[in-house]
Short mmCIF file of C-alpha atoms and ligand atoms in Angstrom, two decimals:
data_model
loop_
_atom_site.label_atom_id
_atom_site.label_comp_id
_atom_site.label_asym_id
_atom_site.label_seq_id
_atom_site.Cartn_x
_atom_site.Cartn_y
_atom_site.Cartn_z
CA MET O 1147 -76.29 61.79 -28.75
CA LYS O 1148 -73.75 64.05 -30.36
CA LEU O 1149 -72.04 66.61 -28.14
CA ASN O 1150 -69.39 69.17 -28.92
CA ILE O 1151 -67.39 69.63 -25.76
CA ALA O 1152 -64.95 72.50 -25.30
CA VAL O 1153 -62.03 71.43 -23.14
CA LEU O 1154 -60.22 74.12 -21.15
CA PRO O 1155 -57.57 72.23 -19.14
CA GLY O 1156 -55.99 75.43 -17.75
CA ASP O 1157 -53.09 75.43 -15.31
CA GLY O 1158 -51.23 73.18 -12.87
CA ILE O 1159 -52.92 69.81 -12.46
CA GLY O 1160 -55.82 70.94 -14.68
CA PRO O 1161 -54.56 69.14 -17.82
CA GLU O 1162 -53.80 65.82 -16.07
CA VAL O 1163 -57.15 65.55 -14.29
CA THR O 1164 -59.12 66.75 -17.31
CA SER O 1165 -57.57 64.10 -19.54
CA GLN O 1166 -58.90 61.42 -17.15
CA ALA O 1167 -62.39 62.89 -17.47
CA ILE O 1168 -62.04 62.76 -21.25
CA LYS O 1169 -60.83 59.16 -21.06
CA VAL O 1170 -63.94 58.27 -19.08
CA LEU O 1171 -66.26 60.18 -21.43
CA LYS O 1172 -64.72 58.37 -24.40
CA ALA O 1173 -65.43 55.02 -22.71
CA ILE O 1174 -69.04 56.13 -22.16
CA ALA O 1175 -69.37 57.22 -25.80
CA LEU O 1176 -68.19 53.81 -26.95
CA GLU O 1177 -70.45 51.84 -24.62
CA PHE O 1178 -73.59 53.88 -25.25
CA ASN O 1179 -73.05 54.80 -28.89
CA HIS O 1180 -72.67 58.54 -28.42
CA THR O 1181 -70.42 60.90 -30.33
CA PHE O 1182 -68.48 63.27 -28.11
CA LEU O 1183 -66.17 65.66 -29.94
CA PHE O 1184 -63.53 67.42 -27.87
CA LYS O 1185 -61.84 70.70 -28.82
CA GLU O 1186 -59.19 72.19 -26.58
CA ALA O 1187 -58.39 75.86 -25.89
CA PRO O 1188 -56.10 77.73 -23.47
CA VAL O 1189 -57.27 79.63 -20.38
CA GLY O 1190 -55.54 81.03 -17.28
CA ALA O 1191 -51.79 81.44 -16.73
CA ILE O 1192 -50.97 79.33 -19.76
CA ALA O 1193 -53.10 81.61 -21.94
CA ILE O 1194 -51.33 84.65 -20.48
CA ASP O 1195 -48.00 83.04 -21.42
CA GLU O 1196 -49.21 82.22 -24.93
CA LYS O 1197 -51.43 85.18 -25.75
CA ASN O 1198 -51.07 87.70 -22.94
CA ASN O 1199 -54.76 87.19 -22.18
CA PRO O 1200 -56.22 84.78 -19.57
CA LEU O 1201 -59.32 84.32 -21.75
CA PRO O 1202 -58.43 84.74 -25.43
CA ASP O 1203 -61.34 85.55 -27.76
CA SER O 1204 -60.77 82.28 -29.61
CA THR O 1205 -61.31 80.36 -26.33
CA LEU O 1206 -64.51 82.25 -25.55
CA ASP O 1207 -65.76 81.70 -29.12
CA LEU O 1208 -65.10 77.97 -28.84
CA CYS O 1209 -67.09 77.85 -25.58
CA LYS O 1210 -69.98 79.72 -27.14
CA SER O 1211 -70.13 77.37 -30.11
CA SER O 1212 -69.96 74.19 -27.98
CA ASP O 1213 -72.71 72.27 -26.19
CA ALA O 1214 -70.78 72.14 -22.92
CA ILE O 1215 -67.44 73.07 -21.42
CA LEU O 1216 -65.12 70.89 -19.40
CA PHE O 1217 -62.84 73.08 -17.31
CA GLY O 1218 -59.68 72.00 -15.43
CA ALA O 1219 -58.13 74.46 -13.01
CA ILE O 1220 -56.68 77.93 -12.97
CA GLY O 1221 -53.92 79.75 -11.13
CA HIS O 1222 -50.16 80.01 -10.86
CA PRO O 1223 -47.98 80.93 -7.85
CA LYS O 1224 -46.14 83.64 -9.76
CA TYR O 1225 -49.36 85.68 -9.68
CA ASP O 1226 -50.42 84.74 -6.14
CA ASN O 1227 -47.27 86.34 -4.79
CA ASP O 1228 -47.54 89.45 -6.91
CA PRO O 1229 -50.47 91.63 -5.84
CA SER O 1230 -49.47 94.27 -8.39
CA ALA O 1231 -49.99 91.99 -11.42
CA LYS O 1232 -52.64 93.60 -13.58
CA ILE O 1233 -53.31 90.52 -15.70
CA ARG O 1234 -54.18 87.47 -13.56
CA PRO O 1235 -55.17 83.89 -14.47
CA GLU O 1236 -58.33 84.02 -12.33
CA GLN O 1237 -59.66 86.85 -14.48
CA GLY O 1238 -60.01 84.26 -17.24
CA LEU O 1239 -62.36 82.10 -15.19
CA LEU O 1240 -64.36 85.04 -13.85
CA LYS O 1241 -64.79 86.51 -17.33
CA LEU O 1242 -65.84 83.12 -18.66
CA ARG O 1243 -68.52 82.80 -15.96
CA LYS O 1244 -69.76 86.32 -16.63
CA GLU O 1245 -69.69 86.18 -20.43
CA LEU O 1246 -71.48 82.84 -20.52
CA GLY O 1247 -73.98 83.89 -17.84
CA LEU O 1248 -73.15 80.91 -15.61
CA TYR O 1249 -74.96 82.23 -12.57
CA ALA O 1250 -75.60 79.01 -10.67
CA ASN O 1251 -72.73 76.93 -9.38
CA VAL O 1252 -73.95 73.57 -8.11
CA ARG O 1253 -71.57 71.78 -5.76
CA PRO O 1254 -72.68 68.39 -4.44
CA VAL O 1255 -71.05 67.26 -1.18
CA LYS O 1256 -71.36 63.62 -0.28
CA ALA O 1257 -69.77 61.39 2.35
CA TYR O 1258 -68.88 58.10 0.67
CA ASP O 1259 -69.29 55.18 3.08
CA THR O 1260 -65.93 53.74 2.09
CA LEU O 1261 -64.16 56.99 2.91
CA LEU O 1262 -65.73 57.82 6.27
CA ASP O 1263 -62.48 57.23 8.10
CA LYS O 1264 -60.51 59.44 5.71
CA SER O 1265 -62.31 62.55 6.89
CA PRO O 1266 -60.59 64.37 9.75
CA LEU O 1267 -64.10 64.65 11.23
CA LYS O 1268 -65.59 61.81 13.24
CA ARG O 1269 -67.29 59.01 11.28
CA GLU O 1270 -70.64 59.50 13.04
CA ILE O 1271 -70.63 63.20 12.19
CA VAL O 1272 -69.95 62.86 8.45
CA SER O 1273 -71.79 59.60 7.78
CA GLY O 1274 -74.91 60.13 5.64
CA THR O 1275 -74.03 63.70 4.61
CA ASP O 1276 -75.58 64.66 1.27
CA ILE O 1277 -75.65 68.37 0.49
CA SER O 1278 -76.22 70.32 -2.69
CA ILE O 1279 -74.67 73.78 -2.52
CA TYR O 1280 -76.12 76.43 -4.84
CA ARG O 1281 -73.56 79.19 -5.03
CA GLU O 1282 -74.41 82.37 -6.98
CA LEU O 1283 -71.55 82.79 -9.46
CA THR O 1284 -71.78 85.98 -11.49
CA GLY O 1285 -72.56 88.67 -8.94
CA GLY O 1286 -71.67 90.01 -5.52
CA ILE O 1287 -68.28 91.18 -4.34
CA TYR O 1288 -66.47 89.19 -7.03
CA PHE O 1289 -67.85 91.44 -9.74
CA GLY O 1290 -68.56 94.76 -8.00
CA GLU O 1291 -66.48 97.84 -8.68
CA LYS O 1292 -62.93 97.59 -7.32
CA GLN O 1293 -60.91 100.60 -6.28
CA LEU O 1294 -57.43 101.33 -5.11
CA SER O 1295 -56.59 104.86 -4.02
CA ASP O 1296 -53.80 106.73 -5.80
CA ASP O 1297 -51.50 106.38 -2.80
CA GLY O 1298 -52.21 102.64 -2.76
CA ASP O 1299 -53.27 102.69 0.89
CA THR O 1300 -57.03 102.32 0.60
CA ALA O 1301 -58.99 99.70 -1.35
CA SER O 1302 -62.60 98.69 -1.77
CA ASP O 1303 -64.69 95.95 -3.42
CA LEU O 1304 -68.36 96.64 -3.92
CA CYS O 1305 -70.87 93.90 -3.14
CA GLU O 1306 -74.03 94.37 -5.18
CA TYR O 1307 -77.04 92.12 -5.89
CA SER O 1308 -80.31 92.69 -7.70
CA ARG O 1309 -83.65 90.97 -7.09
CA TYR O 1310 -83.38 89.29 -10.50
CA GLU O 1311 -79.96 87.80 -9.75
CA ILE O 1312 -81.26 86.34 -6.50
CA GLU O 1313 -84.55 85.06 -7.89
CA ARG O 1314 -83.13 83.03 -10.76
CA ILE O 1315 -80.75 80.96 -8.63
CA ALA O 1316 -83.21 80.71 -5.74
CA GLN O 1317 -85.80 79.19 -8.07
CA MET O 1318 -83.27 76.56 -9.15
CA ALA O 1319 -82.40 75.77 -5.54
CA PHE O 1320 -86.06 75.38 -4.55
CA LYS O 1321 -86.74 73.09 -7.52
CA THR O 1322 -83.76 70.92 -6.65
CA ALA O 1323 -84.92 70.70 -3.04
CA GLN O 1324 -88.30 69.42 -4.25
CA SER O 1325 -86.60 66.37 -5.72
CA ARG O 1326 -84.41 65.89 -2.63
CA ARG O 1327 -85.16 66.20 1.10
CA LYS O 1328 -87.21 69.38 0.64
CA LYS O 1329 -85.17 71.83 2.63
CA VAL O 1330 -83.40 75.02 1.55
CA THR O 1331 -81.02 76.81 3.90
CA LEU O 1332 -80.18 80.36 2.89
CA VAL O 1333 -76.71 81.25 4.15
CA ASP O 1334 -76.14 84.98 4.54
CA LYS O 1335 -75.02 87.74 6.89
CA ALA O 1336 -78.35 89.53 7.17
CA ASN O 1337 -77.50 90.89 10.62
CA VAL O 1338 -74.85 93.10 8.99
CA LEU O 1339 -75.10 93.28 5.20
CA GLU O 1340 -77.76 95.08 3.16
CA THR O 1341 -77.27 92.64 0.26
CA SER O 1342 -77.98 89.73 2.63
CA ARG O 1343 -81.19 91.40 3.79
CA LEU O 1344 -82.26 91.64 0.15
CA TRP O 1345 -81.46 87.93 -0.32
CA ARG O 1346 -83.65 87.07 2.71
CA LYS O 1347 -86.52 89.23 1.49
CA VAL O 1348 -86.50 87.90 -2.08
CA VAL O 1349 -86.05 84.26 -1.10
CA THR O 1350 -88.79 84.51 1.56
CA GLU O 1351 -91.15 85.96 -1.03
CA LEU O 1352 -90.48 83.06 -3.41
CA ALA O 1353 -90.88 80.34 -0.79
CA PRO O 1354 -94.73 80.08 -0.96
CA ASN O 1355 -94.37 78.93 -4.59
CA TYR O 1356 -92.70 75.80 -3.23
CA PRO O 1357 -95.03 74.87 -0.35
CA ASP O 1358 -93.48 71.41 0.07
CA VAL O 1359 -90.04 72.93 0.75
CA THR O 1360 -88.97 74.21 4.17
CA LEU O 1361 -86.87 77.37 4.07
CA ASP O 1362 -84.53 78.25 6.89
CA PHE O 1363 -81.75 80.77 7.40
CA LEU O 1364 -78.27 80.71 8.87
CA PHE O 1365 -75.72 83.45 9.27
CA VAL O 1366 -72.57 82.44 7.43
CA ASP O 1367 -70.39 82.33 10.55
CA ASN O 1368 -72.84 79.96 12.22
CA ALA O 1369 -73.21 77.97 8.98
CA ALA O 1370 -69.44 77.45 8.89
CA MET O 1371 -69.63 76.00 12.39
CA GLN O 1372 -72.73 73.88 11.67
CA MET O 1373 -71.04 72.42 8.59
CA ILE O 1374 -68.47 70.80 10.84
CA LEU O 1375 -70.70 70.10 13.86
CA ASN O 1376 -73.65 68.55 12.06
CA PRO O 1377 -73.44 68.51 8.25
CA LYS O 1378 -76.36 66.06 7.97
CA GLN O 1379 -78.79 68.87 8.83
CA PHE O 1380 -78.24 70.40 5.37
CA ASP O 1381 -80.06 69.48 2.18
CA VAL O 1382 -79.82 72.38 -0.31
CA ILE O 1383 -77.68 75.35 0.70
CA LEU O 1384 -78.37 78.57 -1.20
CA THR O 1385 -75.87 81.37 -0.91
CA GLU O 1386 -74.11 84.28 -2.58
CA ASN O 1387 -70.81 84.13 -4.43
CA LEU O 1388 -68.15 84.68 -1.76
CA PHE O 1389 -69.90 82.78 1.04
CA GLY O 1390 -70.43 79.87 -1.37
CA ASP O 1391 -66.75 79.83 -2.29
CA VAL O 1392 -65.69 79.58 1.35
CA ILE O 1393 -68.40 77.20 2.55
CA SER O 1394 -67.80 74.74 -0.29
CA ASP O 1395 -64.07 74.38 0.37
CA GLU O 1396 -64.94 73.83 4.02
CA ALA O 1397 -67.54 71.22 3.05
CA SER O 1398 -64.94 69.30 1.05
CA VAL O 1399 -63.38 68.16 4.33
CA ILE O 1400 -66.46 66.02 4.92
CA GLY O 1401 -65.76 63.77 1.94
CA GLY O 1402 -62.13 63.27 2.94
CA SER O 1403 -60.50 65.15 0.06
CA ILE O 1404 -61.12 68.28 -1.94
CA GLY O 1405 -60.07 66.11 -4.88
CA LEU O 1406 -63.54 64.52 -4.88
CA LEU O 1407 -65.74 67.57 -5.30
CA ALA O 1408 -67.24 68.26 -8.70
CA SER O 1409 -69.34 71.18 -9.83
CA ALA O 1410 -71.63 72.40 -12.56
CA SER O 1411 -71.86 76.07 -13.50
CA LEU O 1412 -75.17 76.67 -15.17
CA GLY O 1413 -76.82 79.54 -16.98
CA ASP O 1414 -79.78 79.91 -19.30
CA ARG O 1415 -77.71 79.06 -22.40
CA TYR O 1416 -74.38 77.55 -21.44
CA ALA O 1417 -73.08 74.99 -19.00
CA MET O 1418 -69.57 74.39 -17.69
CA PHE O 1419 -68.32 71.52 -15.55
CA GLU O 1420 -65.29 71.81 -13.31
CA PRO O 1421 -63.72 70.39 -10.17
CA ILE O 1422 -63.92 72.77 -7.22
CA HIS O 1423 -60.22 72.35 -6.44
CA GLY O 1424 -57.53 74.71 -7.66
CA SER O 1425 -54.46 74.19 -9.84
CA TYR O 1426 -52.37 72.59 -7.02
CA PRO O 1427 -49.06 73.74 -8.56
CA GLN O 1428 -46.89 71.67 -6.20
CA ALA O 1429 -48.39 68.47 -7.62
CA THR O 1430 -48.19 69.38 -11.30
CA GLY O 1431 -46.87 66.55 -13.45
CA LYS O 1432 -46.26 64.21 -10.51
CA GLY O 1433 -49.22 61.95 -11.21
CA ILE O 1434 -50.58 62.40 -7.68
CA ALA O 1435 -53.54 64.69 -8.42
CA ASN O 1436 -56.90 63.10 -7.72
CA PRO O 1437 -58.90 62.99 -10.98
CA VAL O 1438 -62.20 62.02 -9.31
CA ALA O 1439 -63.53 65.59 -9.06
CA SER O 1440 -62.94 66.06 -12.77
CA ILE O 1441 -64.44 62.64 -13.60
CA LEU O 1442 -67.51 63.39 -11.47
CA SER O 1443 -67.79 66.77 -13.21
CA ALA O 1444 -68.00 64.80 -16.47
CA ALA O 1445 -70.84 62.78 -14.87
CA MET O 1446 -72.62 66.06 -14.05
CA LEU O 1447 -72.17 67.07 -17.69
CA LEU O 1448 -73.95 63.87 -18.76
CA GLU O 1449 -76.76 64.46 -16.24
CA HIS O 1450 -77.21 67.93 -17.69
CA PHE O 1451 -78.06 66.27 -21.02
CA GLU O 1452 -80.28 63.76 -19.21
CA LEU O 1453 -77.89 60.88 -19.86
CA PHE O 1454 -78.66 59.50 -16.42
CA ASP O 1455 -77.64 55.86 -16.96
CA GLU O 1456 -74.29 57.00 -18.31
CA ALA O 1457 -73.71 59.33 -15.36
CA GLU O 1458 -74.73 56.61 -12.93
CA LEU O 1459 -72.21 54.20 -14.44
CA ILE O 1460 -69.42 56.75 -13.94
CA LYS O 1461 -70.48 57.25 -10.32
CA THR O 1462 -70.58 53.50 -9.73
CA GLY O 1463 -67.09 53.25 -11.24
CA VAL O 1464 -65.85 56.00 -8.94
CA GLU O 1465 -67.38 54.30 -5.90
CA LYS O 1466 -65.80 51.01 -6.94
CA SER O 1467 -62.40 52.68 -7.29
CA LEU O 1468 -62.74 54.19 -3.83
CA LYS O 1469 -63.82 50.87 -2.35
CA LEU O 1470 -60.90 48.99 -3.90
CA ASN O 1471 -58.39 51.69 -2.94
CA ILE O 1472 -57.66 52.53 -6.55
CA THR O 1473 -57.08 56.10 -5.46
CA THR O 1474 -54.38 58.73 -5.53
CA PRO O 1475 -52.22 59.30 -2.41
CA ASP O 1476 -54.54 61.95 -0.88
CA LEU O 1477 -56.90 59.06 -0.06
CA ASN O 1478 -54.72 55.98 -0.24
CA SER O 1479 -53.05 54.34 2.70
CA VAL O 1480 -52.87 50.90 1.05
CA TYR O 1481 -51.09 51.29 -2.29
CA ASP O 1482 -48.46 53.90 -2.94
CA ASN O 1483 -48.24 53.58 -6.72
CA ILE O 1484 -51.69 54.53 -7.97
CA THR O 1485 -51.32 57.54 -10.23
CA THR O 1486 -53.82 60.03 -11.61
CA SER O 1487 -53.85 58.24 -14.91
CA LYS O 1488 -54.28 54.77 -13.34
CA VAL O 1489 -57.42 55.94 -11.55
CA GLY O 1490 -58.72 57.17 -14.91
CA ASP O 1491 -57.79 53.84 -16.55
CA PHE O 1492 -59.59 51.89 -13.84
CA ILE O 1493 -62.82 53.88 -14.11
CA ALA O 1494 -62.77 53.83 -17.93
CA ASP O 1495 -62.13 50.09 -17.80
CA PHE O 1496 -64.99 49.61 -15.36
CA ILE O 1497 -67.29 51.37 -17.81
CA SER O 1498 -66.29 48.98 -20.57
CA ASN O 1499 -66.44 45.88 -18.33
CA PRO O 1500 -68.61 46.63 -15.29
CA ASN O 1501 -68.64 42.99 -14.18
CA ASP O 1502 -64.97 42.30 -14.59
CA THR O 1503 -63.46 44.68 -12.12
CA ASN O 1504 -62.96 42.30 -9.22
CA ILE O 1505 -60.67 40.26 -11.42
CA ASN O 1506 -58.61 43.33 -12.05
CA PHE O 1507 -58.51 43.90 -8.33
CA ASN O 1508 -56.97 40.46 -7.82
CA ASN O 1509 -54.47 41.29 -10.50
CA ILE O 1510 -53.39 44.37 -8.61
CA HIS O 1511 -52.31 42.15 -5.76
CA LEU O 1512 -50.49 39.88 -8.15
CA GLY O 1513 -48.99 42.86 -9.91
CA GLN O 1514 -50.18 41.39 -13.22
CA SER O 1515 -52.91 43.71 -14.33
CA THR O 1516 -52.55 45.35 -17.66
CA ILE O 1517 -54.92 47.97 -16.44
CA ILE O 1518 -53.45 48.95 -13.13
C1 LIG F 2074 -63.56 78.38 -7.27
C2 LIG F 2074 -62.24 79.09 -7.27
C3 LIG F 2074 -62.40 80.42 -7.98
C4 LIG F 2074 -63.40 81.24 -7.21
C5 LIG F 2074 -61.09 81.20 -8.19
C6 LIG F 2074 -60.04 80.39 -8.90
C7 LIG F 2074 -61.33 82.50 -8.91
O1 LIG F 2074 -61.76 79.25 -5.98
O2 LIG F 2074 -64.05 78.05 -8.36
O3 LIG F 2074 -64.09 78.11 -6.19
O4 LIG F 2074 -63.06 81.91 -6.23
O5 LIG F 2074 -64.58 81.20 -7.58
MN1 LIG F 2075 -62.99 78.32 -4.44
#
């Protein structure tokens, strides 16, 4: 298969983790005879520095003319501490989502057996967790009208949803549940918010079309508690933009590191793949950023094009790396010298030689490996 992939590394650790995903995709292309062509473009703080625009037209055009987008991270502390900044890196990502119509953000949350003890939660609570979060991505309070009074003392953000916006992501969530454990949990705040009541109404009306799927509801405050108390109860979580943002960072604790969580942002025409973590400015350039979320986002990209064997091989490589402690310091208590790029090397090498990896593991101990 030939794929044109737009690469938007963005800010902070974005470039270093994204280059590991590319390394892994190149190994896949070689093994499976695919042609993946990568073209890079700036987005976020770096694009503001270069072009005074967090999403230059040339970047948007590249995305629109590509088959898929691989996105790194966005954000810089100089904007976080300056509420008066009119141009902000995050605007680049939000505009990209809106312009490309990426309304469904899929965030899988999985507890890897080998990492159960890395989670701050108890092993028996996290063990077996397998959740697919469907976060609405182009509506709600993120995109409603924003106002700041002339005296600067009053502000508002409008939260708005239409039936159509709810239906299209709900249908996706129901379909996914049909191929999983057949349960959808709608997370909302229907006891308070009118938009949440609309979500409940629309989703309840759709449910009979998926008779094999059980639909249940949780208020977001309770859902936040249940996520920590008993995450295994969840199969597919369906929720609006802001609740999905918060719940998914919370869910990342289950896996042991936010550096593991990948995501796909899907629309009717375009698809973008990105780690859920941010730009982690303190870690930039230190080689300590975990590239697994970006590598697993590349696996989601392959799944999107139905390259399931290829995606599976990446996931097996990731699991192998976790098992052998070929991980960055956020997860590693055994080796202290495994860098971002070494994790990428290991997984790319596994893809080229899936049966050879134990030998490499021995070499790590001997300090002889050319790979590690
Ligand atoms: C995410 C991020 C973004 C969001 C930010 C960077 C705008 O936190 O992808 O979860 O809030 O959606
Ligand atoms: Mn977020």
